[in-house]
PDB file of C-alpha atoms in Angstrom:
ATOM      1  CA  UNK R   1      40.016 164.017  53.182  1.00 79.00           C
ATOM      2  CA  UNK R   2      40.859 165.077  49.705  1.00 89.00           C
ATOM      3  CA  UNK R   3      40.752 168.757  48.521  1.00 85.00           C
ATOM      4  CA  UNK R   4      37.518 168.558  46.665  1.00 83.00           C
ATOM      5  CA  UNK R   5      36.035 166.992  49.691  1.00 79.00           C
ATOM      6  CA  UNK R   6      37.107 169.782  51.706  1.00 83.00           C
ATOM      7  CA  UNK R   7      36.271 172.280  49.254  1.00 84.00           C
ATOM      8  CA  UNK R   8      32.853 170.687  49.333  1.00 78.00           C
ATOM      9  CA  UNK R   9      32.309 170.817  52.982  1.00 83.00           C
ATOM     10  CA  UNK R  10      33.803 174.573  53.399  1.00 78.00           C
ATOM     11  CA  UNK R  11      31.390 175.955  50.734  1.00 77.00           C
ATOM     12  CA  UNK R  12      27.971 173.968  51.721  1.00 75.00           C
ATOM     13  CA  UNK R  13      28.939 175.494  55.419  1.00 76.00           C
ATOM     14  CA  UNK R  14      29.161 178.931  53.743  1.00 71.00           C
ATOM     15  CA  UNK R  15      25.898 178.314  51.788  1.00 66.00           C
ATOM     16  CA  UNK R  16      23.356 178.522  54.334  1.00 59.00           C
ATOM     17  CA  UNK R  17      20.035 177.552  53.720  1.00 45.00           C
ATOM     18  CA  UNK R  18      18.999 181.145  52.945  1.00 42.00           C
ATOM     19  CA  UNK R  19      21.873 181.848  51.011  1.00 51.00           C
ATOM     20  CA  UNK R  20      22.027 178.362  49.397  1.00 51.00           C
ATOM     21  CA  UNK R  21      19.821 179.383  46.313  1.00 57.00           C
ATOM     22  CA  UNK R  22      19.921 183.163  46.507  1.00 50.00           C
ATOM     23  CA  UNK R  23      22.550 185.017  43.233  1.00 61.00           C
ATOM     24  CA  UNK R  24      23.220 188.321  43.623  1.00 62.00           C
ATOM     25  CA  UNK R  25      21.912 190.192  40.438  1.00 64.00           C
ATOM     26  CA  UNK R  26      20.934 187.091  39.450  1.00 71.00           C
ATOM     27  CA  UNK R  27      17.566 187.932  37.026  1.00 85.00           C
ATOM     28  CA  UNK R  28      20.181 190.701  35.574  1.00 89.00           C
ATOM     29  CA  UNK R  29      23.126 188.557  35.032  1.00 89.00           C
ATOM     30  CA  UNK R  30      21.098 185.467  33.625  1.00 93.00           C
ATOM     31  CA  UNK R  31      19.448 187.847  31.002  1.00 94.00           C
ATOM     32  CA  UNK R  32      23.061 189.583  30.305  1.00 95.00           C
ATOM     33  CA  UNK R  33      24.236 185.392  29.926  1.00 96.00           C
ATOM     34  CA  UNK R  34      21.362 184.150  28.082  1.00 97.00           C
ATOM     35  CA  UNK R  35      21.873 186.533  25.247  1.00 97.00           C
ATOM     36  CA  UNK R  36      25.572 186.256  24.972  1.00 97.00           C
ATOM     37  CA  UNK R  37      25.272 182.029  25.379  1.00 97.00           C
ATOM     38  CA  UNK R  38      22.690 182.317  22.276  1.00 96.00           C
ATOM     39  CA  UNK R  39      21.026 179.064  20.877  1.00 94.00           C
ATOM     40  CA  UNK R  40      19.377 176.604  21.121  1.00 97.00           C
ATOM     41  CA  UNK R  41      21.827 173.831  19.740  1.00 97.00           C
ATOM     42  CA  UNK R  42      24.792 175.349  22.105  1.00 98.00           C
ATOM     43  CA  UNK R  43      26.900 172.936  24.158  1.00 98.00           C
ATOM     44  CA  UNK R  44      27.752 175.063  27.257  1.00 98.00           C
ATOM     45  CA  UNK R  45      29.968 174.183  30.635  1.00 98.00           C
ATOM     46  CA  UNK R  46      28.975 176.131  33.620  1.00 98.00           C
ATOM     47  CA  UNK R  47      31.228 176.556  35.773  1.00 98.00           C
ATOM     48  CA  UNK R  48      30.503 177.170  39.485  1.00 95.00           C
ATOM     49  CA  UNK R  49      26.718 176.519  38.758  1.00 94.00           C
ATOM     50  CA  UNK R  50      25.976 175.869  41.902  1.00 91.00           C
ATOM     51  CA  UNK R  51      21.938 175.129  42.218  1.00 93.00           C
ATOM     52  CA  UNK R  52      21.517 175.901  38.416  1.00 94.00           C
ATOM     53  CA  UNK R  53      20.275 179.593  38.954  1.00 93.00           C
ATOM     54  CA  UNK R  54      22.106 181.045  36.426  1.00 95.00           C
ATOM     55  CA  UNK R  55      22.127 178.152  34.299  1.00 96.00           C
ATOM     56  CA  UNK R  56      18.002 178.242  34.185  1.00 96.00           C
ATOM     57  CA  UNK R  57      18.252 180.908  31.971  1.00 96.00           C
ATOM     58  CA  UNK R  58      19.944 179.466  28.840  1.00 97.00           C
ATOM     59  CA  UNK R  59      19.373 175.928  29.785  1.00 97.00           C
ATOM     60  CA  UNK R  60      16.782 175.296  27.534  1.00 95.00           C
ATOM     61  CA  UNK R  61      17.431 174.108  24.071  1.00 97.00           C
ATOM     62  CA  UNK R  62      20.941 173.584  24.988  1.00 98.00           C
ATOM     63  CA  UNK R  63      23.273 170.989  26.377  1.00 98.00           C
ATOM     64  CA  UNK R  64      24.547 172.521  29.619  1.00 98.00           C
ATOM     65  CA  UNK R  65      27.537 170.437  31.689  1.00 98.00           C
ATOM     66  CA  UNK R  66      27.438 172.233  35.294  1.00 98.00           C
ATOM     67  CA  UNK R  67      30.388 171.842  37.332  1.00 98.00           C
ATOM     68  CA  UNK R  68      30.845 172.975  40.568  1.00 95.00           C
ATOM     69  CA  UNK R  69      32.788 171.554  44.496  1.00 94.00           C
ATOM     70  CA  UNK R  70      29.664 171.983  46.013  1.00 93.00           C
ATOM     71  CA  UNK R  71      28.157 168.709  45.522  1.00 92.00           C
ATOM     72  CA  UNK R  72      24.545 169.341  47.484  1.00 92.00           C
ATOM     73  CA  UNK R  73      24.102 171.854  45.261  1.00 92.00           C
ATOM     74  CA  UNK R  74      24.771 170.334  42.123  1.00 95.00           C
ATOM     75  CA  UNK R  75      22.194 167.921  43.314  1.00 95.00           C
ATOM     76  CA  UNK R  76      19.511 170.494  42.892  1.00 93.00           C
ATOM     77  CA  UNK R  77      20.678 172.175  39.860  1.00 95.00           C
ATOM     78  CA  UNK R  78      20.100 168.976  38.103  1.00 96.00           C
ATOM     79  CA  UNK R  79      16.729 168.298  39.810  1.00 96.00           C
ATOM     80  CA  UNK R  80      15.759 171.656  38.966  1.00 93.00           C
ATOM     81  CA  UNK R  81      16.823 171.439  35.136  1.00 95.00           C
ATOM     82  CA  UNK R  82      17.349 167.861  34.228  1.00 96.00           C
ATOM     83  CA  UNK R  83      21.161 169.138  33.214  1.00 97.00           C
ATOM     84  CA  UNK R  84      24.273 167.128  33.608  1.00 97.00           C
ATOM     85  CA  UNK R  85      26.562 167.697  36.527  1.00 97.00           C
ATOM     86  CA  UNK R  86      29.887 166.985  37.420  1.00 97.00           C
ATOM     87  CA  UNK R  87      31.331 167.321  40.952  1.00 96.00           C
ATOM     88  CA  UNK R  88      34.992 168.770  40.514  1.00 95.00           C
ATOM     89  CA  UNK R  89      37.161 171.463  41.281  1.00 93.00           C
ATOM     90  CA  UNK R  90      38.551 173.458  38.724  1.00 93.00           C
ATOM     91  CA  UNK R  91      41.846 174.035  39.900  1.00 91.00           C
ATOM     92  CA  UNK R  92      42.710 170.365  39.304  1.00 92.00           C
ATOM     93  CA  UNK R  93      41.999 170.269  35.792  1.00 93.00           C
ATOM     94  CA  UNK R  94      38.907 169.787  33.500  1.00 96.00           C
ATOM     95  CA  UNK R  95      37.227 166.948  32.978  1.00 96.00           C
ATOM     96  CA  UNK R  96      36.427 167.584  29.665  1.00 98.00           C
ATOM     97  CA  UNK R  97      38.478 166.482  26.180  1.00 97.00           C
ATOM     98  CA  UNK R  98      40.130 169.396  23.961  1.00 98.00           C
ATOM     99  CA  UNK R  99      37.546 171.645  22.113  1.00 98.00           C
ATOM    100  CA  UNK R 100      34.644 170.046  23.559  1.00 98.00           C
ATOM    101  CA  UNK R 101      32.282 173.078  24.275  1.00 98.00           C
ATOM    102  CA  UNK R 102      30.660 175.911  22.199  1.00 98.00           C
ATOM    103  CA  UNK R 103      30.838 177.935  25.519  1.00 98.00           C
ATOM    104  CA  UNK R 104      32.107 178.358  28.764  1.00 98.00           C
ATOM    105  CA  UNK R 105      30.692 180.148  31.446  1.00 98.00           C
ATOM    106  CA  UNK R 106      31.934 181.669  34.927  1.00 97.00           C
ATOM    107  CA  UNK R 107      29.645 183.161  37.065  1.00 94.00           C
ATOM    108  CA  UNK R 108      31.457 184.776  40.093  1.00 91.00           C
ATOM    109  CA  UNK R 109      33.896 182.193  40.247  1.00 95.00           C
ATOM    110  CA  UNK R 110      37.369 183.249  39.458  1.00 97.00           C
ATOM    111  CA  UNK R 111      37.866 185.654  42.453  1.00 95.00           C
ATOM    112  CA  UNK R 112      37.365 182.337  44.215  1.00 94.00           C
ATOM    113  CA  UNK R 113      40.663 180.768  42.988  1.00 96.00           C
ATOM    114  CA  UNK R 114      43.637 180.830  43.726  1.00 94.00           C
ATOM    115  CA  UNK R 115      45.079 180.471  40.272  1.00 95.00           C
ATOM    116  CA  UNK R 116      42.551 181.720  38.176  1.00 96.00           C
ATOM    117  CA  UNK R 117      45.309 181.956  34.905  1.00 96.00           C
ATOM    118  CA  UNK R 118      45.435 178.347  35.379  1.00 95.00           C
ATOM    119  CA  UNK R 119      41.789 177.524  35.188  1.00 96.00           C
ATOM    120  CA  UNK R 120      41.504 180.049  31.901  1.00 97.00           C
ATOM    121  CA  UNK R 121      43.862 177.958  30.191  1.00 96.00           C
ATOM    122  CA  UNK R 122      41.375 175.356  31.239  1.00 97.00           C
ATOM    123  CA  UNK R 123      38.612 177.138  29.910  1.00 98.00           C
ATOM    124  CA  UNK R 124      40.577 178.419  26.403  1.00 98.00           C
ATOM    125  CA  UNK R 125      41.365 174.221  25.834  1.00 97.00           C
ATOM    126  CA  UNK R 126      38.050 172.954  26.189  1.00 98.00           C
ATOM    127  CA  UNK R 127      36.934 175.627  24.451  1.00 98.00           C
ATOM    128  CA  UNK R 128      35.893 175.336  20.127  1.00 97.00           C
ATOM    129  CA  UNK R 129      38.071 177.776  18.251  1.00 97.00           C
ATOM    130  CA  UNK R 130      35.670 180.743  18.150  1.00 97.00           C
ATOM    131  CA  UNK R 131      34.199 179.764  21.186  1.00 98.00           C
ATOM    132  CA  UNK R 132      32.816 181.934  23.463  1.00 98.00           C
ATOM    133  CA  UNK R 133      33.905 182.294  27.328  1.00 98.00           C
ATOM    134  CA  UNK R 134      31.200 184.434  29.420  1.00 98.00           C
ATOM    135  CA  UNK R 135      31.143 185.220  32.786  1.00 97.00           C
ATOM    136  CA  UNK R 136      31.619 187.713  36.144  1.00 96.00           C
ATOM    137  CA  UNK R 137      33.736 189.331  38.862  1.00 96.00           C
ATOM    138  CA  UNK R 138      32.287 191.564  41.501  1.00 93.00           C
ATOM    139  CA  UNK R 139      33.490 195.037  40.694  1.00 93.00           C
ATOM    140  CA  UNK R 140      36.038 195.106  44.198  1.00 88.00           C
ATOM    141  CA  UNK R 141      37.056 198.722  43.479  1.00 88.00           C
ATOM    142  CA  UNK R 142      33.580 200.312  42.928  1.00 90.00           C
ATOM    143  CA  UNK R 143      33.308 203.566  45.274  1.00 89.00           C
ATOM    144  CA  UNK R 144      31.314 201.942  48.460  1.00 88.00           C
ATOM    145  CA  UNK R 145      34.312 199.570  48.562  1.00 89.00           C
ATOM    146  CA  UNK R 146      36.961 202.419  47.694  1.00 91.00           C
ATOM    147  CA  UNK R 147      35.245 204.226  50.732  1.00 91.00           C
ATOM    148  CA  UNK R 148      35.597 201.204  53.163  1.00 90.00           C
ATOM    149  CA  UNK R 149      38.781 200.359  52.580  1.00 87.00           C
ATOM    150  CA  UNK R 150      40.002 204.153  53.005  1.00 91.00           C
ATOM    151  CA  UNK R 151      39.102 203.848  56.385  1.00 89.00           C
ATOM    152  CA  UNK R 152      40.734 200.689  57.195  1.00 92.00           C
ATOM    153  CA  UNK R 153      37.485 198.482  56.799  1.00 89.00           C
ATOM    154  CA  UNK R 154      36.217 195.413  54.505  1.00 85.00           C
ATOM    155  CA  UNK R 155      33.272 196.315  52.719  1.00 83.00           C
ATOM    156  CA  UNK R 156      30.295 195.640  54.181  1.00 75.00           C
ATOM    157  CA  UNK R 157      29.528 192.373  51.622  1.00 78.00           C
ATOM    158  CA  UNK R 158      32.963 191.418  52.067  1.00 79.00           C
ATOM    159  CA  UNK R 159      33.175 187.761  50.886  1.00 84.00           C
ATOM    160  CA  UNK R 160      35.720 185.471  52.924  1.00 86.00           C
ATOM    161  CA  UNK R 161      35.928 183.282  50.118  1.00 87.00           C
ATOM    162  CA  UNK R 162      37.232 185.243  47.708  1.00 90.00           C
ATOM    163  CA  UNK R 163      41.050 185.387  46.878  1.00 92.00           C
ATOM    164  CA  UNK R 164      41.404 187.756  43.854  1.00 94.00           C
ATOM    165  CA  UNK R 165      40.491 191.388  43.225  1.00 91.00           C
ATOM    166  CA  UNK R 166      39.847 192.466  39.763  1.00 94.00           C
ATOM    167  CA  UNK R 167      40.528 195.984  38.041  1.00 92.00           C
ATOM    168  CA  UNK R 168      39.033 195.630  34.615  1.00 94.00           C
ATOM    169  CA  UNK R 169      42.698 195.586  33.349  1.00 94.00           C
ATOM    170  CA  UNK R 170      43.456 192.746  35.531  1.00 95.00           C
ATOM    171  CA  UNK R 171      40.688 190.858  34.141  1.00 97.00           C
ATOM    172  CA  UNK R 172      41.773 191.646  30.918  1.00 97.00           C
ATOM    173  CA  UNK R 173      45.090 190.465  31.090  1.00 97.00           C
ATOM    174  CA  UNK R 174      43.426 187.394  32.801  1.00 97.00           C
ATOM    175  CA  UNK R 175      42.080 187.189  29.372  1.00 98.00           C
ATOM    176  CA  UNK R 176      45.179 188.128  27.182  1.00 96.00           C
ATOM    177  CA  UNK R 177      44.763 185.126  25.156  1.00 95.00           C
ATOM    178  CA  UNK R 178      41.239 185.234  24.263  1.00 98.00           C
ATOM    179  CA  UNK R 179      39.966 187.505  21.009  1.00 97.00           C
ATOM    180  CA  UNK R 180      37.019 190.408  21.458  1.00 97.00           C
ATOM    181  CA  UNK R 181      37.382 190.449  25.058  1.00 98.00           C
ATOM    182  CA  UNK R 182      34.587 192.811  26.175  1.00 97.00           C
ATOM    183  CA  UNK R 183      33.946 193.867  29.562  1.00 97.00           C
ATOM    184  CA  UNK R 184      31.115 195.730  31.049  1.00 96.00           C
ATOM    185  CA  UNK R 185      29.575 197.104  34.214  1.00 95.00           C
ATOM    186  CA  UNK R 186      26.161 196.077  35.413  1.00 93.00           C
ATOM    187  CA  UNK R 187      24.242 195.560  38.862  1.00 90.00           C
ATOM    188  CA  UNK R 188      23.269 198.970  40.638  1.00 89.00           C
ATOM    189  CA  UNK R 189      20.846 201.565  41.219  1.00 89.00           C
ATOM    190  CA  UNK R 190      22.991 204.408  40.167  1.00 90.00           C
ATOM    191  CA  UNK R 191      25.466 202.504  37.538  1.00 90.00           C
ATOM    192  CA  UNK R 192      24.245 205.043  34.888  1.00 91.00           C
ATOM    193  CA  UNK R 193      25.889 208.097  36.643  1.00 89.00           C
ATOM    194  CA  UNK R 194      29.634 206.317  36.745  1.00 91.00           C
ATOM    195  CA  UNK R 195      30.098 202.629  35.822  1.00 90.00           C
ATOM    196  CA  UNK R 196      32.992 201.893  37.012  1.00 92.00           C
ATOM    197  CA  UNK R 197      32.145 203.816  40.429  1.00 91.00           C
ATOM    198  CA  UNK R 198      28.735 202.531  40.826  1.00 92.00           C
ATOM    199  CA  UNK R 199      28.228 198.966  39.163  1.00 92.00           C
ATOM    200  CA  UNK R 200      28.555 196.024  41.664  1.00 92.00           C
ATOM    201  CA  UNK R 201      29.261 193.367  38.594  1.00 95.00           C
ATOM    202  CA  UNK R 202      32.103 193.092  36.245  1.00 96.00           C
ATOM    203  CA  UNK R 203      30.195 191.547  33.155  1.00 97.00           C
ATOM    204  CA  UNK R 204      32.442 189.828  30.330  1.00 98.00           C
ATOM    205  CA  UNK R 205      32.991 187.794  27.286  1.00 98.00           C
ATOM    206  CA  UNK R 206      35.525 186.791  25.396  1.00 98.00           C
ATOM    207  CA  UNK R 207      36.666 184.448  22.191  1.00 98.00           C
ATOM    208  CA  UNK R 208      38.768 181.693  21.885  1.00 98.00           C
ATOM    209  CA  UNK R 209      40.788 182.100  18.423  1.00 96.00           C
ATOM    210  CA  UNK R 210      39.985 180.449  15.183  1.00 92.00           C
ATOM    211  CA  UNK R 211      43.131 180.379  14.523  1.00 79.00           C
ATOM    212  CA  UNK R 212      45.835 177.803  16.320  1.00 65.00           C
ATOM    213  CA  UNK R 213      48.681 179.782  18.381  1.00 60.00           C
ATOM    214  CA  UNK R 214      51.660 178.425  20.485  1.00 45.00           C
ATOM    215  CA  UNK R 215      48.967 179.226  23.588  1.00 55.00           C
ATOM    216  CA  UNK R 216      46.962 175.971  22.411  1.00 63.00           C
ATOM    217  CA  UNK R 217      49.844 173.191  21.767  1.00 50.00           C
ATOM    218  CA  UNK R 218      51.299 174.533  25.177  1.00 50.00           C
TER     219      UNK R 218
END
C-alpha cells in the first residue's frame, strides 16, 4: 500500500460520517477566505479541501483545483461544486507547473504535516509572483489549551492528527519567505476581550514576491 493510499484510508476512518462534512468555524473562515481569495477570474488551489466546504465560498467565478488524500471526499467536493480535484498528498510534491496559481489556500492543514516548510516551498513555487497564500492553524496555545496542558491533560478537542503546534511567530517564520504576511485571530465567543487568549483560529495571508530571489531558483 503506498503512502497516499494509507493516508487515504487513515483520514476517511477519522472522518466519520458526522464529522465527514462538518468545518469548525467554517461560515467564519469561508467569509474571512472569500474576501482575501477576491475575484471572479482567480485561479485558486485548495489545499486539504476535503468535501469543498470551504471552497463553496469563493468557488464561484473562479477556477478552483482542490487537492486533498482523502479521496471520498474529494468525490463530493466536486459533486457539490463542479470543481476540479486531484487526489495527492502534499508532502510528495505538487502536481502543479511553476507559477501556475493566482492563490493558494490552506485550511487547517499544515499542523497536519510533518514537514510543513517543505510543502510552503510547494506552495511559494506554484505560486504567481504577487500571489497570494491564505489559510489557518488552530490557535494550540489559546488559554483553554494553556489550562489543560498545565495540568498534565490534552485539550479537550485534542486532534490526533495533528503534528505541529503554532505560536504566531512560528507561523511566521513558516512564512519567512513570503511578503505582507498578516496573521490574525478569529473563532470565539470572547476573542474580543484577548485574541490571542481567546480565539480558537489562527487566520493568515501572505504574498509571494514580485520580485525573483535565490528562494525561487532553489
Amino acid at each position: 500500500m503506498s503512502r497516499l493510499e494509507r493516508l487515504d484510508e487513515r483520514y476517511r476512518a477519522h472522518h466519520t460520517d458526522e464529522k465527514q462534512e462538518f468545518v469548525f468555524g467554517g461560515d467564519e473562515r469561508g467569509v474571512v477566505f472569500a474576501g482575501l481569495v477576491g475575484g471572479p477570474g482567480r485561479r485558486v488551489l485548495d489545499l486539504g479541501c476535503r468535501t469543498g466546504a470551504l471552497a463553496s465560498y469563493y468557488a464561484r467565478g473562479n477556477e478552483v483545483i482542490g487537492v486533498d488524500v482523502d479521496h471520498e471526499a474529494l468525490t463530493r467536493a466536486s459533486d457539490r461544486l463542479g470543481i476540479d480535484t486531484v487526489w495527492a498528498d502534499v508532502e510528495e510534491g505538487l502536481p502543479f507547473d511553476d507559477a501556475s496559481f493566482d492563490v493558494v489556500v490552506a485550511g487547517e492543514l499544515l499542523e497536519h504535516l510533518a514537514d510543513p516548510r517543505a510543502a510552503v516551498a510547494q506552495v511559494r513555487r506554484v505560486l504567481h509572483p504577487g500571489g497570494l497564500f491564505v489559510g489557518s492553524v488552530p490557535n494550540a496555545f489559546r488559554l483553554k489549551s494553556r489550562l489543560a496542558y498545565a495540568l498534565g491533560r490534552y485539550p479537550a478537542d485534542w486532534d490526533p492528527t495533528h503534528l505541529q503546534l503554532f505560536t504566531p511567530g512560528a507561523l511566521r517564520e513558516l512564512l519567512s519567505g513570503f511578503e505582507d504576511v498578516r496573521i490574525r485571530f478569529a473563532i470565539g465567543r470572547l476573542v474580543r476581550l484577548h485574541p490571542r487568549l481567546m480565539a480558537n483560529v489562527q487566520i493568515f495571508s501572505a504574498r509571494r514576491p514580485s520580485t525573483a530571489s535565490a528562494a525561487d531558483s532553489a
